[in-house]
Short mmCIF file of C-alpha atoms and ligand atoms in Angstrom, two decimals:
data_model
loop_
_atom_site.label_atom_id
_atom_site.label_comp_id
_atom_site.label_asym_id
_atom_site.label_seq_id
_atom_site.Cartn_x
_atom_site.Cartn_y
_atom_site.Cartn_z
CA MET A 15 0.00 0.00 0.00
CA GLU A 16 1.39 3.35 -0.96
CA LEU A 17 1.34 6.25 1.46
CA GLN A 18 -0.10 9.57 0.38
CA SER A 19 2.42 12.40 0.68
CA ASN A 20 0.32 14.20 3.33
CA GLU A 21 0.11 10.95 5.36
CA LEU A 22 3.87 10.61 5.11
CA SER A 23 4.49 14.17 6.30
CA LEU A 24 2.13 13.57 9.25
CA ILE A 25 4.10 10.48 10.25
CA ILE A 26 7.41 12.36 9.91
CA GLU A 27 6.02 15.22 12.00
CA LYS A 28 4.90 12.74 14.70
CA VAL A 29 8.28 10.99 14.76
CA LEU A 30 10.10 14.32 14.99
CA LYS A 31 7.85 15.42 17.84
CA GLU A 32 8.58 12.19 19.72
CA MET A 33 12.32 12.62 19.15
CA ASN A 34 12.10 16.19 20.32
CA LYS A 35 10.22 15.14 23.45
CA LYS A 36 12.82 12.47 24.16
CA GLU A 37 15.64 14.97 23.70
CA LEU A 38 13.94 17.42 26.03
CA LYS A 39 13.41 14.69 28.61
CA GLU A 40 17.06 13.69 28.40
CA GLU A 41 18.06 17.31 28.76
CA VAL A 42 16.16 17.80 32.00
CA SER A 43 16.89 14.41 33.53
CA ASP A 44 20.37 15.51 34.64
CA GLY A 45 18.75 17.87 37.15
CA VAL A 46 19.75 21.09 35.40
CA PHE A 47 16.85 23.29 34.27
CA ASP A 48 16.32 26.52 32.32
CA THR A 49 14.59 28.31 35.17
CA MET A 50 14.71 28.22 38.96
CA GLU A 51 10.95 27.57 39.10
CA GLU A 52 11.37 24.41 37.00
CA ALA A 53 14.30 23.27 39.16
CA ILE A 54 12.26 23.74 42.35
CA GLU A 55 9.17 22.04 40.91
CA ALA A 56 11.24 19.03 39.80
CA ALA A 57 12.93 18.71 43.22
CA TYR A 58 9.52 19.05 44.87
CA GLU A 59 8.05 16.20 42.81
CA ALA A 60 11.20 14.12 43.35
CA GLN A 61 10.95 14.55 47.12
CA LYS A 62 7.45 13.06 47.10
CA LYS A 63 8.89 9.90 45.51
CA PHE A 64 12.00 9.96 47.69
CA SER A 65 9.99 10.16 50.90
CA SER A 66 8.96 6.52 50.46
CA TYR A 67 12.57 5.33 50.20
CA THR A 68 13.85 3.30 53.14
CA ILE A 69 17.03 4.23 54.98
CA GLU A 70 18.69 1.26 53.31
CA GLN A 71 17.70 2.57 49.87
CA ARG A 72 18.95 6.06 50.75
CA GLU A 73 22.29 4.54 51.77
CA LYS A 74 22.55 2.66 48.48
CA LEU A 75 22.20 5.96 46.59
CA ILE A 76 24.70 7.67 48.89
CA ALA A 77 27.23 4.88 48.28
CA ALA A 78 26.85 5.49 44.55
CA MET A 79 27.33 9.23 45.11
CA ARG A 80 30.55 8.63 47.06
CA LYS A 81 31.92 6.52 44.22
CA ALA A 82 30.94 9.14 41.63
CA ILE A 83 32.75 11.87 43.60
CA ILE A 84 35.97 9.83 43.62
CA ASP A 85 35.62 8.76 39.96
CA ASN A 86 35.16 12.37 38.83
CA ALA A 87 37.41 14.08 41.40
CA MET A 88 40.43 14.83 39.22
CA GLU A 89 38.41 16.09 36.25
CA ILE A 90 36.19 18.28 38.42
CA ALA A 91 39.12 19.58 40.50
CA ASN A 92 40.68 20.75 37.25
CA LEU A 93 37.44 22.32 36.12
CA CYS A 94 37.06 24.19 39.44
CA VAL A 95 40.48 25.82 39.12
CA ASN A 96 40.19 26.54 35.38
CA GLU A 97 36.74 28.05 35.73
CA SER A 98 37.15 30.11 38.90
CA GLY A 99 40.86 30.88 38.49
CA MET A 100 41.26 30.13 42.21
CA GLY A 101 42.90 27.44 44.30
CA ARG A 102 45.02 24.38 43.54
CA VAL A 103 44.02 21.27 41.60
CA ASP A 104 45.92 18.89 43.95
CA HIS A 105 44.15 20.29 47.02
CA LYS A 106 40.71 20.48 45.36
CA TYR A 107 41.17 16.79 44.54
CA LEU A 108 41.99 16.02 48.21
CA LYS A 109 38.90 17.94 49.35
CA LEU A 110 36.68 15.93 47.00
CA LYS A 111 38.22 12.67 48.23
CA LEU A 112 37.68 13.77 51.82
CA THR A 113 34.05 14.60 51.00
CA ALA A 114 33.47 11.14 49.55
CA GLU A 115 35.12 9.38 52.48
CA LYS A 116 34.12 11.39 55.54
CA THR A 117 30.78 13.11 54.92
CA PRO A 118 28.29 11.38 57.22
CA GLY A 119 25.32 9.55 55.73
CA THR A 120 22.19 8.25 57.44
CA GLU A 121 24.11 6.70 60.35
CA VAL A 122 24.05 10.04 62.21
CA LEU A 123 20.23 10.11 62.27
CA GLN A 124 19.75 8.73 65.77
CA THR A 125 16.28 8.26 67.25
CA THR A 126 15.65 9.26 70.85
CA ALA A 127 13.23 7.24 72.96
CA PHE A 128 11.58 8.11 76.29
CA THR A 129 9.94 5.29 78.15
CA GLY A 130 8.19 5.28 81.53
CA ASP A 131 4.98 4.51 83.35
CA LYS A 132 3.01 6.36 80.67
CA GLY A 133 4.35 4.40 77.68
CA LEU A 134 6.76 5.25 74.89
CA THR A 135 7.67 8.43 73.05
CA LEU A 136 9.96 8.52 70.02
CA VAL A 137 11.74 11.53 68.59
CA GLU A 138 12.89 11.01 65.02
CA ASN A 139 14.69 13.09 62.41
CA GLY A 140 12.28 13.89 59.57
CA ALA A 141 12.98 15.52 56.22
CA PHE A 142 12.34 19.23 55.70
CA GLY A 143 11.33 18.62 52.08
CA VAL A 144 13.12 20.68 49.44
CA ILE A 145 16.23 22.53 50.64
CA GLY A 146 17.75 25.47 48.80
CA SER A 147 21.55 25.35 48.99
CA ILE A 148 23.56 28.46 48.04
CA THR A 149 27.19 27.54 47.42
CA PRO A 150 30.46 29.51 47.20
CA SER A 151 32.98 30.12 44.45
CA THR A 152 35.90 29.26 46.73
CA ASN A 153 34.87 25.63 47.20
CA PRO A 154 32.23 24.95 44.56
CA ALA A 155 32.14 21.22 43.78
CA ALA A 156 32.99 19.87 47.25
CA THR A 157 30.19 21.95 48.79
CA VAL A 158 27.65 20.60 46.27
CA ALA A 159 28.87 17.05 46.92
CA CYS A 160 29.00 17.34 50.71
CA ASN A 161 25.66 19.13 51.09
CA GLY A 162 24.16 16.79 48.49
CA ILE A 163 25.04 13.72 50.60
CA GLY A 164 23.91 15.30 53.88
CA MET A 165 20.64 16.65 52.51
CA LEU A 166 19.65 13.38 50.80
CA ALA A 167 20.70 11.38 53.89
CA GLY A 168 18.16 13.49 55.78
CA GLY A 169 15.46 12.49 53.26
CA ASN A 170 15.34 15.84 51.46
CA THR A 171 15.89 16.83 47.89
CA ALA A 172 18.03 19.89 47.16
CA VAL A 173 17.99 22.81 44.75
CA PHE A 174 21.44 24.32 44.32
CA SER A 175 22.24 27.94 43.62
CA PRO A 176 25.93 27.92 42.78
CA HIS A 177 28.08 31.05 42.58
CA PRO A 178 27.89 32.39 38.98
CA GLY A 179 31.70 32.42 38.89
CA ALA A 180 31.91 28.66 39.51
CA PHE A 181 28.67 27.26 38.15
CA ARG A 182 30.15 24.96 35.51
CA SER A 183 32.16 22.94 38.01
CA SER A 184 29.23 22.95 40.47
CA LEU A 185 26.87 21.67 37.77
CA ALA A 186 29.42 19.09 36.61
CA MET A 187 29.40 17.66 40.14
CA LEU A 188 25.61 17.81 40.34
CA ARG A 189 25.23 15.99 37.01
CA ALA A 190 27.73 13.31 38.03
CA LEU A 191 25.84 12.74 41.29
CA ASN A 192 22.45 12.55 39.57
CA LYS A 193 23.81 10.09 37.02
CA ALA A 194 25.14 7.86 39.80
CA ILE A 195 21.84 8.08 41.70
CA LYS A 196 19.92 7.09 38.59
CA GLU A 197 22.23 4.18 37.83
CA ALA A 198 21.77 2.98 41.39
CA GLY A 199 18.00 2.90 40.86
CA GLY A 200 17.09 6.26 42.38
CA PRO A 201 14.64 8.80 40.98
CA ASP A 202 15.48 11.78 38.75
CA ASN A 203 15.99 15.25 40.14
CA LEU A 204 16.96 14.56 43.75
CA LEU A 205 19.49 17.34 43.17
CA THR A 206 18.57 20.16 40.81
CA SER A 207 19.86 23.53 39.65
CA VAL A 208 19.64 26.04 36.83
CA LYS A 209 21.70 26.29 33.66
CA LYS A 210 22.83 29.84 34.41
CA PRO A 211 22.62 30.71 38.09
CA SER A 212 22.42 34.41 38.93
CA ILE A 213 21.74 36.72 41.87
CA GLU A 214 18.13 36.88 40.59
CA SER A 215 17.69 33.09 40.48
CA THR A 216 19.10 32.82 44.03
CA ASN A 217 16.68 35.48 45.22
CA SER A 218 13.70 33.81 43.56
CA MET A 219 14.73 30.48 45.14
CA MET A 220 14.81 32.03 48.62
CA LYS A 221 11.27 33.40 48.12
CA ASN A 222 9.69 30.22 46.73
CA ASP A 223 7.24 28.63 49.18
CA LYS A 224 8.22 25.12 48.13
CA ILE A 225 11.67 25.71 49.65
CA ARG A 226 11.37 24.68 53.31
CA MET A 227 14.94 25.45 54.38
CA VAL A 228 17.71 27.63 52.96
CA VAL A 229 21.39 26.90 53.53
CA ALA A 230 23.94 29.58 52.66
CA THR A 231 27.66 28.82 52.49
CA GLY A 232 29.42 32.09 51.75
CA GLY A 233 30.29 35.57 52.94
CA PRO A 234 28.44 37.77 55.46
CA GLY A 235 26.08 39.32 52.84
CA ILE A 236 24.42 36.07 51.78
CA VAL A 237 24.26 34.78 55.37
CA LYS A 238 22.37 37.92 56.39
CA MET A 239 20.04 37.47 53.41
CA VAL A 240 19.09 33.88 54.25
CA LEU A 241 18.54 34.81 57.88
CA SER A 242 15.98 37.38 56.79
CA SER A 243 14.39 35.10 54.17
CA GLY A 244 11.47 34.21 56.44
CA ARG A 245 12.19 30.49 56.38
CA LYS A 246 14.33 28.10 58.35
CA ALA A 247 17.91 29.02 57.50
CA ILE A 248 21.40 27.74 58.11
CA GLY A 249 24.15 30.31 57.69
CA ALA A 250 27.77 29.24 57.22
CA GLY A 251 29.72 32.47 57.00
CA ALA A 252 33.15 34.05 56.80
CA GLY A 253 36.07 33.53 59.16
CA ASN A 254 39.46 35.12 59.76
CA PRO A 255 41.20 32.35 61.72
CA PRO A 256 44.09 33.41 63.95
CA VAL A 257 46.84 30.99 64.95
CA VAL A 258 48.60 31.59 68.27
CA VAL A 259 52.04 30.20 69.08
CA ASP A 260 53.35 30.35 72.65
CA GLU A 261 56.83 29.66 74.03
CA THR A 262 56.05 26.03 74.92
CA ALA A 263 55.17 24.98 71.36
CA ASP A 264 57.14 22.50 69.29
CA ILE A 265 58.38 25.27 66.97
CA LYS A 266 59.51 23.04 64.09
CA LYS A 267 56.12 21.36 63.98
CA ALA A 268 54.25 24.63 64.47
CA ALA A 269 56.12 26.20 61.52
CA ARG A 270 55.37 23.18 59.33
CA ASP A 271 51.70 22.91 60.33
CA ILE A 272 50.97 26.64 59.99
CA ILE A 273 52.43 26.80 56.47
CA ALA A 274 50.57 23.61 55.48
CA GLY A 275 47.24 25.00 56.73
CA CYS A 276 47.82 28.48 55.32
CA THR A 277 48.71 27.25 51.83
CA PHE A 278 45.99 24.60 51.56
CA ASP A 279 44.06 25.37 48.36
CA ASN A 280 45.91 28.73 48.33
CA ASN A 281 44.25 29.77 51.60
CA LEU A 282 40.71 29.68 50.17
CA PRO A 283 39.17 27.60 53.00
CA CYS A 284 37.26 29.64 55.56
CA ILE A 285 39.10 27.60 58.25
CA ALA A 286 42.64 28.30 56.94
CA GLU A 287 45.22 30.17 59.06
CA LYS A 288 44.88 33.84 58.08
CA GLU A 289 47.23 35.50 60.62
CA ALA A 290 49.73 34.34 63.25
CA LEU A 291 50.19 35.84 66.72
CA VAL A 292 53.51 34.71 68.12
CA VAL A 293 55.10 35.41 71.49
CA GLU A 294 58.35 37.34 71.39
CA ALA A 295 60.37 34.50 72.95
CA VAL A 296 59.89 32.22 69.91
CA TYR A 297 59.08 34.74 67.17
CA GLU A 298 62.47 34.68 65.40
CA GLU A 299 62.85 30.93 65.79
CA LEU A 300 59.43 30.29 64.23
CA ILE A 301 60.16 32.54 61.26
CA LYS A 302 63.55 30.87 60.80
CA GLU A 303 61.91 27.42 60.82
CA MET A 304 59.31 28.60 58.32
CA LYS A 305 62.01 29.93 56.01
CA ASN A 306 63.84 26.59 56.15
CA ASN A 307 60.94 25.47 53.99
CA ARG A 308 61.97 26.56 50.51
CA ALA A 309 58.37 27.19 49.55
CA VAL A 310 58.22 30.13 51.99
CA TYR A 311 59.29 33.62 51.00
CA GLU A 312 59.53 36.52 53.45
CA LEU A 313 58.30 39.85 52.07
CA ASN A 314 60.25 42.95 53.09
CA ASP A 315 58.37 46.18 53.86
CA GLU A 316 58.69 47.52 50.33
CA GLU A 317 57.47 44.29 48.75
CA ALA A 318 54.63 44.00 51.26
CA ALA A 319 53.51 47.54 50.39
CA LYS A 320 53.46 46.62 46.69
CA VAL A 321 51.51 43.42 47.42
CA ALA A 322 49.03 45.36 49.56
CA GLU A 323 48.52 47.86 46.75
CA LEU A 324 47.74 44.95 44.46
CA VAL A 325 45.52 42.69 46.55
CA LEU A 326 43.59 45.27 48.57
CA VAL A 327 41.29 48.07 47.51
CA HIS A 328 41.65 51.07 49.83
CA ASN A 329 38.67 53.37 50.32
CA LYS A 330 40.60 56.48 51.33
CA GLU A 331 37.51 58.42 52.40
CA LYS A 332 36.36 55.82 54.88
CA ASN A 333 39.84 54.34 55.43
CA THR A 334 38.50 50.85 54.87
CA TYR A 335 39.85 48.00 52.81
CA SER A 336 38.24 45.39 50.63
CA ILE A 337 39.76 42.49 48.74
CA ASN A 338 40.78 42.66 45.10
CA LYS A 339 39.01 39.50 43.94
CA ALA A 340 41.45 39.12 41.05
CA PHE A 341 44.00 37.83 43.57
CA VAL A 342 41.81 35.60 45.74
CA GLY A 343 43.05 32.00 45.70
CA LYS A 344 46.00 32.82 43.43
CA ASP A 345 49.42 31.15 43.70
CA ALA A 346 52.09 32.96 45.75
CA LYS A 347 54.32 32.85 42.69
CA TYR A 348 51.69 34.71 40.65
CA ILE A 349 51.38 37.42 43.32
CA LEU A 350 55.18 37.87 43.36
CA GLN A 351 55.32 38.04 39.57
CA ASN A 352 52.77 40.84 39.71
CA ILE A 353 55.10 42.95 41.83
CA GLY A 354 57.90 42.33 39.36
CA LYS A 355 59.62 39.41 41.14
CA ASN A 356 60.11 36.76 38.53
CA ASP A 357 62.52 34.43 40.35
CA ALA A 358 59.83 32.88 42.54
CA GLU A 359 59.87 29.29 41.27
CA GLY A 360 58.56 26.92 43.96
CA VAL A 361 57.27 29.65 46.31
CA GLU A 362 53.91 28.68 47.83
CA CYS A 363 53.60 31.02 50.79
CA LEU A 364 54.44 34.66 51.48
CA ILE A 365 55.10 35.61 55.09
CA TYR A 366 55.36 39.12 56.49
CA ARG A 367 56.30 40.60 59.89
CA ALA A 368 53.20 42.74 60.42
CA GLU A 369 51.68 45.07 62.96
CA ASN A 370 48.35 43.78 64.22
CA SER A 371 46.51 46.71 62.61
CA HIS A 372 47.82 45.81 59.13
CA PRO A 373 45.02 44.98 56.65
CA PHE A 374 46.78 41.67 55.88
CA VAL A 375 45.80 40.75 59.46
CA GLN A 376 42.40 42.38 59.61
CA GLU A 377 40.95 41.36 56.22
CA GLU A 378 39.98 37.84 55.16
CA LEU A 379 42.48 37.74 52.27
CA MET A 380 42.01 34.12 51.10
CA MET A 381 45.49 34.17 49.52
CA PRO A 382 48.68 32.36 50.57
CA ILE A 383 49.93 35.40 52.51
CA LEU A 384 50.59 34.99 56.22
CA PRO A 385 51.13 38.11 58.36
CA ILE A 386 53.01 37.27 61.56
CA VAL A 387 52.52 39.57 64.56
CA LYS A 388 54.99 39.66 67.47
CA THR A 389 53.42 39.82 70.93
CA LYS A 390 54.90 40.47 74.36
CA ASP A 391 53.43 37.30 75.85
CA PHE A 392 50.59 34.79 75.55
CA GLU A 393 48.06 37.11 77.17
CA GLU A 394 48.65 39.73 74.48
CA ALA A 395 48.55 37.11 71.70
CA LEU A 396 45.22 35.86 72.99
CA LYS A 397 43.76 39.36 73.26
CA LEU A 398 44.76 40.19 69.67
CA ALA A 399 43.57 36.81 68.35
CA VAL A 400 40.11 37.46 69.79
CA GLN A 401 40.06 40.93 68.17
CA ASP A 402 41.32 39.65 64.79
CA GLU A 403 38.69 36.89 64.66
CA HIS A 404 36.11 39.72 64.57
CA GLY A 405 33.49 37.78 66.50
CA ASN A 406 32.89 35.41 63.58
CA ARG A 407 33.18 32.53 66.07
CA HIS A 408 34.48 30.44 63.18
CA THR A 409 37.91 28.83 63.60
CA ALA A 410 41.10 29.36 65.63
CA ILE A 411 44.30 27.39 65.98
CA MET A 412 46.94 27.23 68.72
CA HIS A 413 50.37 25.62 69.05
CA SER A 414 51.36 25.06 72.68
CA LYS A 415 52.11 22.39 75.25
CA ASN A 416 50.68 24.46 78.07
CA VAL A 417 47.28 22.96 78.86
CA ASP A 418 46.21 26.04 80.82
CA ASN A 419 46.99 28.34 77.89
CA LEU A 420 45.24 26.03 75.42
CA THR A 421 42.16 25.94 77.63
CA LYS A 422 42.20 29.69 78.16
CA MET A 423 42.31 30.35 74.43
CA ALA A 424 39.62 27.76 73.61
CA ARG A 425 37.29 29.51 76.04
CA ALA A 426 38.12 33.10 75.17
CA ILE A 427 38.02 32.76 71.39
CA ASP A 428 34.68 30.92 71.49
CA THR A 429 34.94 29.57 67.94
CA THR A 430 33.05 26.69 66.28
CA ILE A 431 36.37 24.95 65.53
CA PHE A 432 39.47 25.12 67.74
CA VAL A 433 42.51 23.16 66.55
CA LYS A 434 45.43 22.36 68.86
CA ASN A 435 48.91 21.55 67.52
CA ALA A 436 47.88 20.71 63.97
CA PRO A 437 47.10 22.44 60.69
CA SER A 438 43.63 24.05 60.60
CA TYR A 439 42.27 21.36 58.27
CA ALA A 440 42.59 18.75 61.02
CA GLY A 441 39.48 20.47 62.39
CA ILE A 442 37.40 19.26 59.43
CA GLY A 443 38.63 15.69 59.69
CA PHE A 444 41.64 15.92 57.35
CA GLY A 445 44.42 14.43 59.47
CA GLY A 446 42.21 14.82 62.55
CA GLU A 447 39.41 12.76 64.05
CA GLY A 448 35.76 13.33 63.23
CA TYR A 449 33.62 13.68 60.15
CA THR A 450 33.96 16.34 57.48
CA THR A 451 31.83 19.13 56.10
CA PHE A 452 32.35 22.24 54.00
CA THR A 453 29.37 24.04 55.48
CA ILE A 454 30.45 25.21 58.93
CA ALA A 455 27.49 26.98 60.43
CA GLY A 456 28.83 29.36 63.07
CA PRO A 457 26.21 32.14 62.86
CA THR A 458 23.23 29.77 63.22
CA GLY A 459 24.97 27.32 65.56
CA GLU A 460 24.70 23.95 63.81
CA GLY A 461 28.50 23.90 63.72
CA LEU A 462 29.90 21.30 61.36
CA THR A 463 26.71 20.44 59.50
CA ASN A 464 25.67 16.89 58.65
CA ALA A 465 22.43 15.05 57.83
CA VAL A 466 21.00 15.87 61.29
CA SER A 467 21.30 19.61 60.59
CA PHE A 468 19.05 19.11 57.57
CA THR A 469 16.23 17.40 59.48
CA ARG A 470 13.38 18.42 61.73
CA LYS A 471 12.57 16.74 65.02
CA ARG A 472 9.30 14.84 65.03
CA ARG A 473 7.75 13.24 68.09
CA CYS A 474 5.43 10.23 68.24
CA THR A 475 3.82 9.18 71.51
CA MET A 476 2.12 5.90 72.40
CA ALA A 477 0.49 6.23 75.81
CA GLU A 478 0.13 3.31 78.22
CA SER A 479 1.72 0.75 75.86
CA PHE A 480 4.93 -0.56 74.36
CA ARG A 481 6.83 -0.76 77.63
CA ILE A 482 8.44 -4.09 78.24
CA VAL A 483 9.10 -3.74 81.99
P1 NAD B 508 29.97 35.04 48.34
O1 NAD B 508 29.31 35.49 49.58
O2 NAD B 508 30.40 36.04 47.35
O3 NAD B 508 28.99 34.02 47.56
C1 NAD B 508 28.41 32.90 48.19
C2 NAD B 508 27.10 32.58 47.52
O4 NAD B 508 26.16 33.61 47.78
C3 NAD B 508 27.20 32.49 45.99
O5 NAD B 508 26.34 31.47 45.52
C4 NAD B 508 26.70 33.84 45.53
O6 NAD B 508 26.15 33.79 44.23
C5 NAD B 508 25.64 34.14 46.58
N1 NAD B 508 25.42 35.56 46.78
C6 NAD B 508 26.32 36.47 47.24
N2 NAD B 508 25.75 37.70 47.32
C7 NAD B 508 24.47 37.56 46.90
C8 NAD B 508 23.37 38.45 46.75
N3 NAD B 508 23.48 39.76 47.03
N4 NAD B 508 22.20 37.97 46.30
C9 NAD B 508 22.06 36.64 46.01
N5 NAD B 508 23.07 35.75 46.13
C10 NAD B 508 24.25 36.20 46.56
O7 NAD B 508 31.20 34.14 48.80
P2 NAD B 508 32.37 33.47 47.94
O8 NAD B 508 33.37 34.51 47.56
O9 NAD B 508 31.81 32.62 46.89
O10 NAD B 508 32.99 32.54 49.08
C11 NAD B 508 33.91 33.03 50.03
C12 NAD B 508 33.28 33.39 51.34
O11 NAD B 508 32.52 32.29 51.85
C13 NAD B 508 34.34 33.67 52.40
O12 NAD B 508 33.92 34.71 53.22
C14 NAD B 508 34.43 32.35 53.17
O13 NAD B 508 34.91 32.49 54.49
C15 NAD B 508 32.99 31.92 53.15
N6 NAD B 508 32.85 30.47 53.29
C16 NAD B 508 32.34 29.98 54.45
C17 NAD B 508 32.20 28.62 54.61
C18 NAD B 508 31.68 28.04 55.89
O14 NAD B 508 31.48 26.83 55.94
N7 NAD B 508 31.44 28.80 56.93
C19 NAD B 508 32.59 27.74 53.60
C20 NAD B 508 33.10 28.28 52.41
C21 NAD B 508 33.22 29.65 52.25
#
């Protein structure tokens, strides 16, 4: 039987439509949508399906996510640095590996039970629903991966709003996670985002009623915004971590640990050593030990002034400083080249003997530059450390063998993380005990977030029954 030409064109049109539909479906199934509204709607529908998943099924998906993070770590670490122009590929890789290995899953969701003459009451950790997660440029992919695991472990789905300056690497991680979830038998769109995140899309996400919790990992501006969003919010904000060294410290180890922490991912982490306060008695010895490391270069006053001119923006009217973003997360060698020093092969850290009032001390530089302030004694070092931390209550570090001094500083500085005799990153489980996270919620008090932070307490009471004694 021969087909009429109009019948043929109808069939072709139908086939093309089907192909088009399929293409569209494939396009959206990676969790990345054209608009924020679509991303939220998809995560909302996905959460309805996900809410019937057992803990065992959630864990199966999380195991697949962990594997996907490791499998894609090198490629995504490269992408992060190429896209944002910040940080170091080797350290971004280590952060992703740490995320895969030490981000808690469902095991932290512990039920509480009260039993007594009146029966049994259970308190369990329930999902919020859809969580909006705003992520930073300084640690894009590891934050998506870490929050992704924690939020799904808590039974939620998540809509991500990555920093526009690092959205490709953030979306690459999100796509890799969704692919792994799907291959492990999970539903589409547990993690969603938009093709081109912007300030506007973040704002519309915060206002959408289907978002039941907002989590901001970033600077003070965005933390303030989520706290006034009118919904449950977790704010993980800026730090300016001081490291104190007293006369009882193991100076060789202190020098090594401080440089290791300060240079990790070119000082981008919010927990990284940003300034050192060192007692007079060991000041010279510490600097000498640091300089024994060939990757450390000491800036003289003239060079420091040139670096300051480059990396800081001075508002002369108000006499305030802000950071020149073009230098955030850059290699020490690159900073030196920009002040005309071209023989800086192998340099990873710039140190400088600074006054405490110097902007290198006071501003959160996020560059491998360590100002070192000399203090009369431990009491003065502690007083200045508290001032320099600016009440962020984020992270502080101390090198000492004097238990009384360590205790005094831990109490006075009042930070979420306090690291003793180790590089700062030991405080997030890298070379130290405990789990990891890249969302450290000082302002709202959850501390090192995990699946529990992303759940709501629900109580169920059975009166007069279910006691066994
Ligand atoms: P940022 O504050 O510029 O951006 C963070 C996120 O907020 C991004 O997604 C950005 O798009 C969004 N954002 C910022 N201003 C906004 C606005 N006006 N409206 C809507 N969205 C807005 O921070 P960054 O430079 O990407 O990251 C560095 C900062 O984050 C540092 O201060 C660092 O200490 C902090 N940080 C904190 C933690 C923590 O766990 N506490 C972790 C990583 C980074």
